[in-house]
mmCIF file of C-alpha atoms in Angstrom:
data_model
loop_
_atom_site.group_PDB
_atom_site.id
_atom_site.type_symbol
_atom_site.label_atom_id
_atom_site.label_comp_id
_atom_site.label_asym_id
_atom_site.label_seq_id
_atom_site.Cartn_x
_atom_site.Cartn_y
_atom_site.Cartn_z
ATOM 1 C CA UNK H 137 -3.831 8.330 1.889
ATOM 2 C CA UNK H 138 -0.491 6.615 0.696
ATOM 3 C CA UNK H 139 0.689 7.693 3.845
ATOM 4 C CA UNK H 140 -2.139 4.928 5.919
ATOM 5 C CA UNK H 141 -1.416 2.278 3.124
ATOM 6 C CA UNK H 142 2.598 1.954 4.423
ATOM 7 C CA UNK H 143 0.817 2.122 8.490
ATOM 8 C CA UNK H 144 -1.195 -0.698 7.678
ATOM 9 C CA UNK H 145 2.177 -2.344 6.055
ATOM 10 C CA UNK H 146 3.590 -4.956 8.597
ATOM 11 C CA UNK H 147 6.584 -5.797 6.543
ATOM 12 C CA UNK H 148 9.204 -3.974 4.952
ATOM 13 C CA UNK H 149 9.276 -4.636 0.673
ATOM 14 C CA UNK H 150 11.740 -6.238 0.523
ATOM 15 C CA UNK H 151 15.174 -5.374 -1.277
ATOM 16 C CA UNK H 152 16.796 -7.982 -4.142
ATOM 17 C CA UNK H 153 20.430 -7.349 -2.555
ATOM 18 C CA UNK H 154 21.571 -9.907 -6.026
ATOM 19 C CA UNK H 155 21.259 -6.674 -7.808
ATOM 20 C CA UNK H 156 22.526 -3.779 -4.882
ATOM 21 C CA UNK H 157 26.245 -2.838 -4.622
ATOM 22 C CA UNK H 158 26.735 -3.317 -1.870
ATOM 23 C CA UNK H 159 26.225 -6.998 -2.073
ATOM 24 C CA UNK H 160 27.711 -6.811 -4.992
ATOM 25 C CA UNK H 161 31.023 -5.444 -4.150
ATOM 26 C CA UNK H 162 30.828 -7.998 -0.500
ATOM 27 C CA UNK H 163 31.267 -10.659 -2.577
ATOM 28 C CA UNK H 164 34.233 -9.264 -4.320
ATOM 29 C CA UNK H 165 36.343 -8.823 -1.538
ATOM 30 C CA UNK H 166 35.363 -12.916 -0.400
ATOM 31 C CA UNK H 167 36.269 -13.691 -3.144
ATOM 32 C CA UNK H 168 39.460 -11.687 -3.271
ATOM 33 C CA UNK H 169 39.946 -12.402 -0.200
ATOM 34 C CA UNK H 170 39.687 -16.371 -0.964
ATOM 35 C CA UNK H 171 42.401 -16.129 -3.620
ATOM 36 C CA UNK H 172 44.371 -13.734 -1.522
ATOM 37 C CA UNK H 173 45.272 -16.070 0.802
ATOM 38 C CA UNK H 174 45.933 -19.480 -1.602
ATOM 39 C CA UNK H 175 48.057 -17.891 -3.487
ATOM 40 C CA UNK H 176 49.854 -15.233 -0.225
ATOM 41 C CA UNK H 177 49.375 -17.372 2.475
ATOM 42 C CA UNK H 178 50.641 -20.960 3.836
ATOM 43 C CA UNK H 179 48.048 -23.192 4.595
ATOM 44 C CA UNK H 180 48.940 -25.022 7.480
ATOM 45 C CA UNK H 181 51.753 -21.892 8.382
ATOM 46 C CA UNK H 182 49.973 -18.969 9.756
ATOM 47 C CA UNK H 183 46.647 -18.517 10.713
ATOM 48 C CA UNK H 184 46.035 -15.496 9.860
ATOM 49 C CA UNK H 185 44.189 -17.257 6.711
ATOM 50 C CA UNK H 186 41.173 -18.391 8.289
ATOM 51 C CA UNK H 187 40.426 -15.252 9.974
ATOM 52 C CA UNK H 188 40.394 -13.559 6.004
ATOM 53 C CA UNK H 189 37.763 -16.089 5.335
ATOM 54 C CA UNK H 190 36.300 -15.678 7.592
ATOM 55 C CA UNK H 191 36.040 -12.420 8.004
ATOM 56 C CA UNK H 192 35.461 -11.532 4.520
ATOM 57 C CA UNK H 193 31.808 -14.120 4.343
ATOM 58 C CA UNK H 194 31.053 -13.049 7.356
ATOM 59 C CA UNK H 195 30.870 -9.677 5.655
ATOM 60 C CA UNK H 196 29.090 -10.835 2.461
ATOM 61 C CA UNK H 197 26.417 -13.045 5.081
ATOM 62 C CA UNK H 198 25.460 -10.751 7.915
ATOM 63 C CA UNK H 199 24.469 -8.358 4.535
ATOM 64 C CA UNK H 200 22.446 -11.201 2.907
ATOM 65 C CA UNK H 201 21.245 -11.955 5.882
ATOM 66 C CA UNK H 202 21.302 -8.561 7.429
ATOM 67 C CA UNK H 203 19.022 -6.828 3.968
ATOM 68 C CA UNK H 204 16.826 -10.722 4.206
ATOM 69 C CA UNK H 205 15.817 -10.396 8.412
ATOM 70 C CA UNK H 206 14.709 -6.136 7.723
ATOM 71 C CA UNK H 207 11.809 -7.363 5.657
ATOM 72 C CA UNK H 208 10.451 -8.139 9.908
ATOM 73 C CA UNK H 209 12.425 -6.692 12.021
ATOM 74 C CA UNK H 210 14.608 -3.846 11.448
ATOM 75 C CA UNK H 211 16.710 -3.617 14.991
ATOM 76 C CA UNK H 212 18.235 -7.657 13.792
ATOM 77 C CA UNK H 213 19.056 -5.545 10.502
ATOM 78 C CA UNK H 214 20.465 -3.152 11.561
ATOM 79 C CA UNK H 215 22.568 -5.429 14.196
ATOM 80 C CA UNK H 216 23.893 -7.539 10.862
ATOM 81 C CA UNK H 217 24.145 -4.690 8.941
ATOM 82 C CA UNK H 218 26.894 -3.478 12.342
ATOM 83 C CA UNK H 219 28.564 -7.145 12.429
ATOM 84 C CA UNK H 220 28.750 -6.957 9.004
ATOM 85 C CA UNK H 221 30.843 -3.318 8.996
ATOM 86 C CA UNK H 222 32.731 -5.052 11.910
ATOM 87 C CA UNK H 223 34.035 -7.628 9.952
ATOM 88 C CA UNK H 224 34.401 -5.192 7.304
ATOM 89 C CA UNK H 225 36.899 -2.948 9.231
ATOM 90 C CA UNK H 226 38.641 -6.768 10.595
ATOM 91 C CA UNK H 227 39.443 -8.377 7.601
ATOM 92 C CA UNK H 228 40.527 -4.544 6.733
ATOM 93 C CA UNK H 229 42.460 -4.694 9.443
ATOM 94 C CA UNK H 230 43.931 -7.748 8.606
ATOM 95 C CA UNK H 231 45.245 -7.347 5.496
ATOM 96 C CA UNK H 232 46.733 -3.621 6.818
ATOM 97 C CA UNK H 233 49.390 -5.879 9.128
ATOM 98 C CA UNK H 234 49.863 -8.755 6.132
ATOM 99 C CA UNK H 235 51.874 -5.075 4.552
ATOM 100 C CA UNK H 236 53.259 -3.536 6.332
ATOM 101 C CA UNK H 237 54.254 -6.919 8.443
ATOM 102 C CA UNK H 238 56.162 -7.790 5.122
ATOM 103 C CA UNK H 239 57.476 -3.953 4.325
ATOM 104 C CA UNK H 240 55.157 -4.048 0.922
ATOM 105 C CA UNK H 241 53.108 0.333 0.206
ATOM 106 C CA UNK H 242 49.610 0.460 1.656
ATOM 107 C CA UNK H 243 49.521 2.563 -1.365
ATOM 108 C CA UNK H 244 48.263 7.328 -0.461
ATOM 109 C CA UNK H 245 46.168 9.164 -2.210
ATOM 110 C CA UNK H 246 49.802 10.658 -3.612
ATOM 111 C CA UNK H 247 51.243 7.334 -5.277
ATOM 112 C CA UNK H 248 50.481 6.870 -9.363
ATOM 113 C CA UNK H 249 49.062 3.682 -7.938
ATOM 114 C CA UNK H 250 45.962 4.828 -5.648
ATOM 115 C CA UNK H 251 43.737 6.419 -7.824
ATOM 116 C CA UNK H 252 43.305 4.127 -10.427
ATOM 117 C CA UNK H 253 43.090 2.054 -7.707
ATOM 118 C CA UNK H 254 40.026 3.627 -6.301
ATOM 119 C CA UNK H 255 38.209 4.413 -8.933
ATOM 120 C CA UNK H 256 38.001 1.158 -10.042
ATOM 121 C CA UNK H 257 36.689 0.130 -6.835
ATOM 122 C CA UNK H 258 34.332 2.412 -7.345
ATOM 123 C CA UNK H 259 33.180 1.794 -10.679
ATOM 124 C CA UNK H 260 33.448 -1.908 -10.829
ATOM 125 C CA UNK H 261 30.780 -3.839 -8.365
ATOM 126 C CA UNK H 262 30.426 -7.675 -10.048
ATOM 127 C CA UNK H 263 32.806 -10.214 -9.735
ATOM 128 C CA UNK H 264 33.374 -11.245 -13.212
ATOM 129 C CA UNK H 265 35.327 -7.717 -13.751
ATOM 130 C CA UNK H 266 38.091 -8.447 -10.440
ATOM 131 C CA UNK H 267 38.212 -12.715 -11.139
ATOM 132 C CA UNK H 268 40.659 -12.557 -14.009
ATOM 133 C CA UNK H 269 43.552 -10.801 -12.140
ATOM 134 C CA UNK H 270 43.541 -12.458 -9.139
ATOM 135 C CA UNK H 271 46.340 -14.732 -10.479
ATOM 136 C CA UNK H 272 48.684 -12.014 -11.843
ATOM 137 C CA UNK H 273 47.973 -9.458 -9.536
ATOM 138 C CA UNK H 274 51.150 -9.398 -7.214
ATOM 139 C CA UNK H 275 50.024 -9.257 -3.169
ATOM 140 C CA UNK H 276 51.050 -5.790 -2.799
ATOM 141 C CA UNK H 277 48.633 -4.896 -5.927
ATOM 142 C CA UNK H 278 46.182 -6.933 -4.633
ATOM 143 C CA UNK H 279 46.225 -6.596 -0.921
ATOM 144 C CA UNK H 280 45.543 -2.887 -1.824
ATOM 145 C CA UNK H 281 42.566 -3.534 -4.778
ATOM 146 C CA UNK H 282 40.997 -5.341 -0.999
ATOM 147 C CA UNK H 283 41.378 -2.161 0.874
ATOM 148 C CA UNK H 284 40.388 0.484 -1.887
ATOM 149 C CA UNK H 285 37.365 -2.292 -1.375
ATOM 150 C CA UNK H 286 37.405 -2.326 2.096
ATOM 151 C CA UNK H 287 36.967 1.745 2.373
ATOM 152 C CA UNK H 288 34.314 2.003 0.307
ATOM 153 C CA UNK H 289 32.005 -1.131 1.204
ATOM 154 C CA UNK H 290 32.310 0.531 4.922
ATOM 155 C CA UNK H 291 31.528 3.823 3.809
ATOM 156 C CA UNK H 292 27.955 2.590 1.774
ATOM 157 C CA UNK H 293 27.609 0.204 4.859
ATOM 158 C CA UNK H 294 27.697 3.642 6.629
ATOM 159 C CA UNK H 295 25.436 5.477 4.263
ATOM 160 C CA UNK H 296 23.276 2.047 4.759
ATOM 161 C CA UNK H 297 22.641 2.649 8.109
ATOM 162 C CA UNK H 298 22.244 6.001 8.738
ATOM 163 C CA UNK H 299 19.271 5.175 5.973
ATOM 164 C CA UNK H 300 18.210 2.066 7.972
ATOM 165 C CA UNK H 301 18.122 4.249 11.387
ATOM 166 C CA UNK H 302 15.835 7.037 10.177
ATOM 167 C CA UNK H 303 13.414 4.806 8.941
ATOM 168 C CA UNK H 304 13.761 3.002 12.496
ATOM 169 C CA UNK H 305 13.065 6.143 13.918
ATOM 170 C CA UNK H 306 10.640 7.281 11.888
ATOM 171 C CA UNK H 307 8.419 4.145 11.549
ATOM 172 C CA UNK H 308 9.474 1.795 14.387
ATOM 173 C CA UNK H 309 10.228 -2.117 15.051
ATOM 174 C CA UNK H 310 7.755 -4.819 14.212
ATOM 175 C CA UNK H 311 6.132 -4.623 17.321
ATOM 176 C CA UNK H 312 5.490 -0.141 16.229
ATOM 177 C CA UNK H 313 3.974 -1.840 12.507
ATOM 178 C CA UNK H 314 2.150 -4.390 14.426
ATOM 179 C CA UNK H 315 0.125 -2.133 16.279
ATOM 180 C CA UNK H 316 -0.703 1.096 13.877
ATOM 181 C CA UNK H 317 -1.371 -1.838 11.138
ATOM 182 C CA UNK H 318 -3.482 -3.545 14.024
ATOM 183 C CA UNK H 319 -5.052 -0.016 15.192
ATOM 184 C CA UNK H 320 -5.260 1.154 11.673
ATOM 185 C CA UNK H 321 -7.740 -1.923 10.583
ATOM 186 C CA UNK H 322 -9.519 -1.647 13.641
ATOM 187 C CA UNK H 323 -10.315 2.160 12.952
ATOM 188 C CA UNK H 324 -10.921 1.165 8.987
ATOM 189 C CA UNK H 325 -13.803 -1.357 10.652
ATOM 190 C CA UNK H 326 -15.268 1.987 13.374
ATOM 191 C CA UNK H 327 -14.950 3.351 10.196
ATOM 192 C CA UNK H 328 -17.014 1.149 8.571
ATOM 193 C CA UNK H 329 -19.235 0.416 11.356
ATOM 194 C CA UNK H 330 -19.736 4.212 11.716
ATOM 195 C CA UNK H 331 -20.782 4.596 7.767
ATOM 196 C CA UNK H 332 -22.952 1.321 7.818
ATOM 197 C CA UNK H 333 -25.159 3.018 10.930
ATOM 198 C CA UNK H 334 -24.928 7.095 8.811
ATOM 199 C CA UNK H 335 -26.176 4.757 6.151
ATOM 200 C CA UNK H 336 -29.315 2.971 8.361
ATOM 201 C CA UNK H 337 -29.965 5.976 10.171
ATOM 202 C CA UNK H 338 -30.521 8.062 6.911
ATOM 203 C CA UNK H 339 -32.731 4.877 6.374
ATOM 204 C CA UNK H 340 -34.613 4.850 8.751
ATOM 205 C CA UNK H 341 -35.260 8.533 8.553
ATOM 206 C CA UNK H 342 -36.989 8.029 4.278
ATOM 207 C CA UNK H 343 -38.655 5.427 5.863
ATOM 208 C CA UNK H 344 -40.442 7.621 8.418
ATOM 209 C CA UNK H 345 -40.679 10.201 6.010
ATOM 210 C CA UNK H 346 -42.211 8.688 2.950
ATOM 211 C CA UNK H 347 -44.605 6.688 6.425
ATOM 212 C CA UNK H 348 -45.860 10.829 6.871
ATOM 213 C CA UNK H 349 -46.700 11.105 3.353
ATOM 214 C CA UNK H 350 -48.894 7.782 2.748
ATOM 215 C CA UNK H 351 -50.393 9.184 6.048
ATOM 216 C CA UNK H 352 -50.687 12.960 4.267
ATOM 217 C CA UNK H 353 -51.886 10.919 1.057
ATOM 218 C CA UNK H 354 -53.964 8.811 2.697
ATOM 219 C CA UNK H 355 -55.981 10.989 4.621
ATOM 220 C CA UNK H 356 -55.765 13.516 1.672
ATOM 221 C CA UNK H 357 -58.027 10.001 -0.162
ATOM 222 C CA UNK H 358 -59.752 10.107 2.657
ATOM 223 C CA UNK H 359 -61.291 13.421 1.442
ATOM 224 C CA UNK H 360 -61.526 13.144 -1.541
ATOM 225 C CA UNK H 361 -63.210 9.892 -0.970
ATOM 226 C CA UNK H 362 -65.852 11.696 1.038
ATOM 227 C CA UNK H 363 -66.447 14.482 -1.231
ATOM 228 C CA UNK H 364 -67.346 12.551 -4.130
ATOM 229 C CA UNK H 365 -69.869 10.910 -2.256
ATOM 230 C CA UNK H 366 -71.179 13.357 -1.450
ATOM 231 C CA UNK H 367 -71.293 15.071 -4.975
ATOM 232 C CA UNK H 368 -72.745 11.469 -6.225
ATOM 233 C CA UNK H 369 -75.971 12.396 -2.983
ATOM 234 C CA UNK H 370 -76.118 15.455 -4.286
ATOM 235 C CA UNK H 371 -75.918 13.627 -8.025
ATOM 236 C CA UNK H 372 -78.005 11.617 -7.014
ATOM 237 C CA UNK H 373 -81.041 14.276 -4.842
ATOM 238 C CA UNK H 374 -80.869 16.615 -8.161
ATOM 239 C CA UNK H 375 -81.598 13.264 -9.736
ATOM 240 C CA UNK H 376 -84.608 12.211 -8.324
ATOM 241 C CA UNK H 377 -85.965 16.193 -8.003
ATOM 242 C CA UNK H 378 -85.782 16.452 -11.966
ATOM 243 C CA UNK H 379 -87.041 13.054 -12.601
ATOM 244 C CA UNK H 380 -90.543 14.095 -10.199
ATOM 245 C CA UNK H 381 -90.082 17.252 -11.952
ATOM 246 C CA UNK H 382 -90.056 16.432 -14.969
ATOM 247 C CA UNK H 383 -93.014 13.082 -14.621
ATOM 248 C CA UNK H 384 -95.127 15.497 -12.359
ATOM 249 C CA UNK H 385 -95.504 17.651 -15.307
ATOM 250 C CA UNK H 386 -95.926 15.026 -17.852
ATOM 251 C CA UNK H 387 -98.995 13.846 -16.248
ATOM 252 C CA UNK H 388 -100.538 17.566 -16.669
ATOM 253 C CA UNK H 389 -98.838 17.932 -20.415
ATOM 254 C CA UNK H 390 -101.278 14.583 -20.921
ATOM 255 C CA UNK H 391 -103.656 15.630 -19.392
ATOM 256 C CA UNK H 392 -103.432 19.121 -21.433
ATOM 257 C CA UNK H 393 -103.265 16.846 -24.711
ATOM 258 C CA UNK H 394 -106.142 15.322 -24.031
ATOM 259 C CA UNK H 395 -108.102 18.226 -22.765
ATOM 260 C CA UNK H 396 -107.152 20.520 -26.253
ATOM 261 C CA UNK H 397 -107.742 17.137 -28.362
ATOM 262 C CA UNK H 398 -111.317 16.473 -26.629
ATOM 263 C CA UNK H 399 -112.303 19.791 -27.150
ATOM 264 C CA UNK H 400 -111.365 19.221 -30.709
ATOM 265 C CA UNK H 401 -112.607 16.966 -31.505
ATOM 266 C CA UNK H 402 -116.182 18.317 -30.531
ATOM 267 C CA UNK H 403 -118.287 20.190 -33.388
ATOM 268 C CA UNK H 404 -119.832 23.378 -31.952
ATOM 269 C CA UNK H 405 -118.877 24.822 -28.723
ATOM 270 C CA UNK H 406 -122.641 23.386 -28.033
ATOM 271 C CA UNK H 407 -121.257 20.455 -27.302
ATOM 272 C CA UNK H 408 -118.510 21.112 -24.762
#
């Protein structure tokens, strides 16, 4: 049943992107990049400044837009999140170029500074956990924080894209969802019509059964009425015969009574 409900949906569930770690980290990398450029890249002498800020902004904004567009279009969501990843790769390359061109260190796993930075970036997501340090970090430290964040965000984006890819393969895009939803709606209408037809058929069958039973009862009642009429006629005949016999015997009895009375009133046998 739940699967049928999902098939009826055209719009996908909207994500509260403010609470997603991938967005929170992208917000951090944008503000970190902006602060880094203000502190270490000249406003007019280095065009890298604008490119770094725009790449960081593009990453964050495309994540937001991709998550929003995913409500209606899986295809657009995949495209925008991939654009966000491409901007992130561009940003990572800019920070790498900055550190290399100035002969600053890019921390590796063997370096003592690597693990604290990697762990901090892995387990801290919100801007307020980084912003207090923006004015105190050196460009080398700040650049390595940026590289670490870029690496983690990239892994998160790749995992998210793989998940979306599987969903797209299984569920399709907006057109497929619209088709399934419409087809499901029409199928439900057909099921309701079939159910109503079946109920009507059952009602018609019950009506026919009731009509048959009513006809049987009417026939039985007619037969009973005929029997009652015949019984009444028989009763009336018997009643008339009984009365006729009664009155006939009554006359004879009265005649006999009169004869007996006459005999009793005779004085002698010779009077008789």
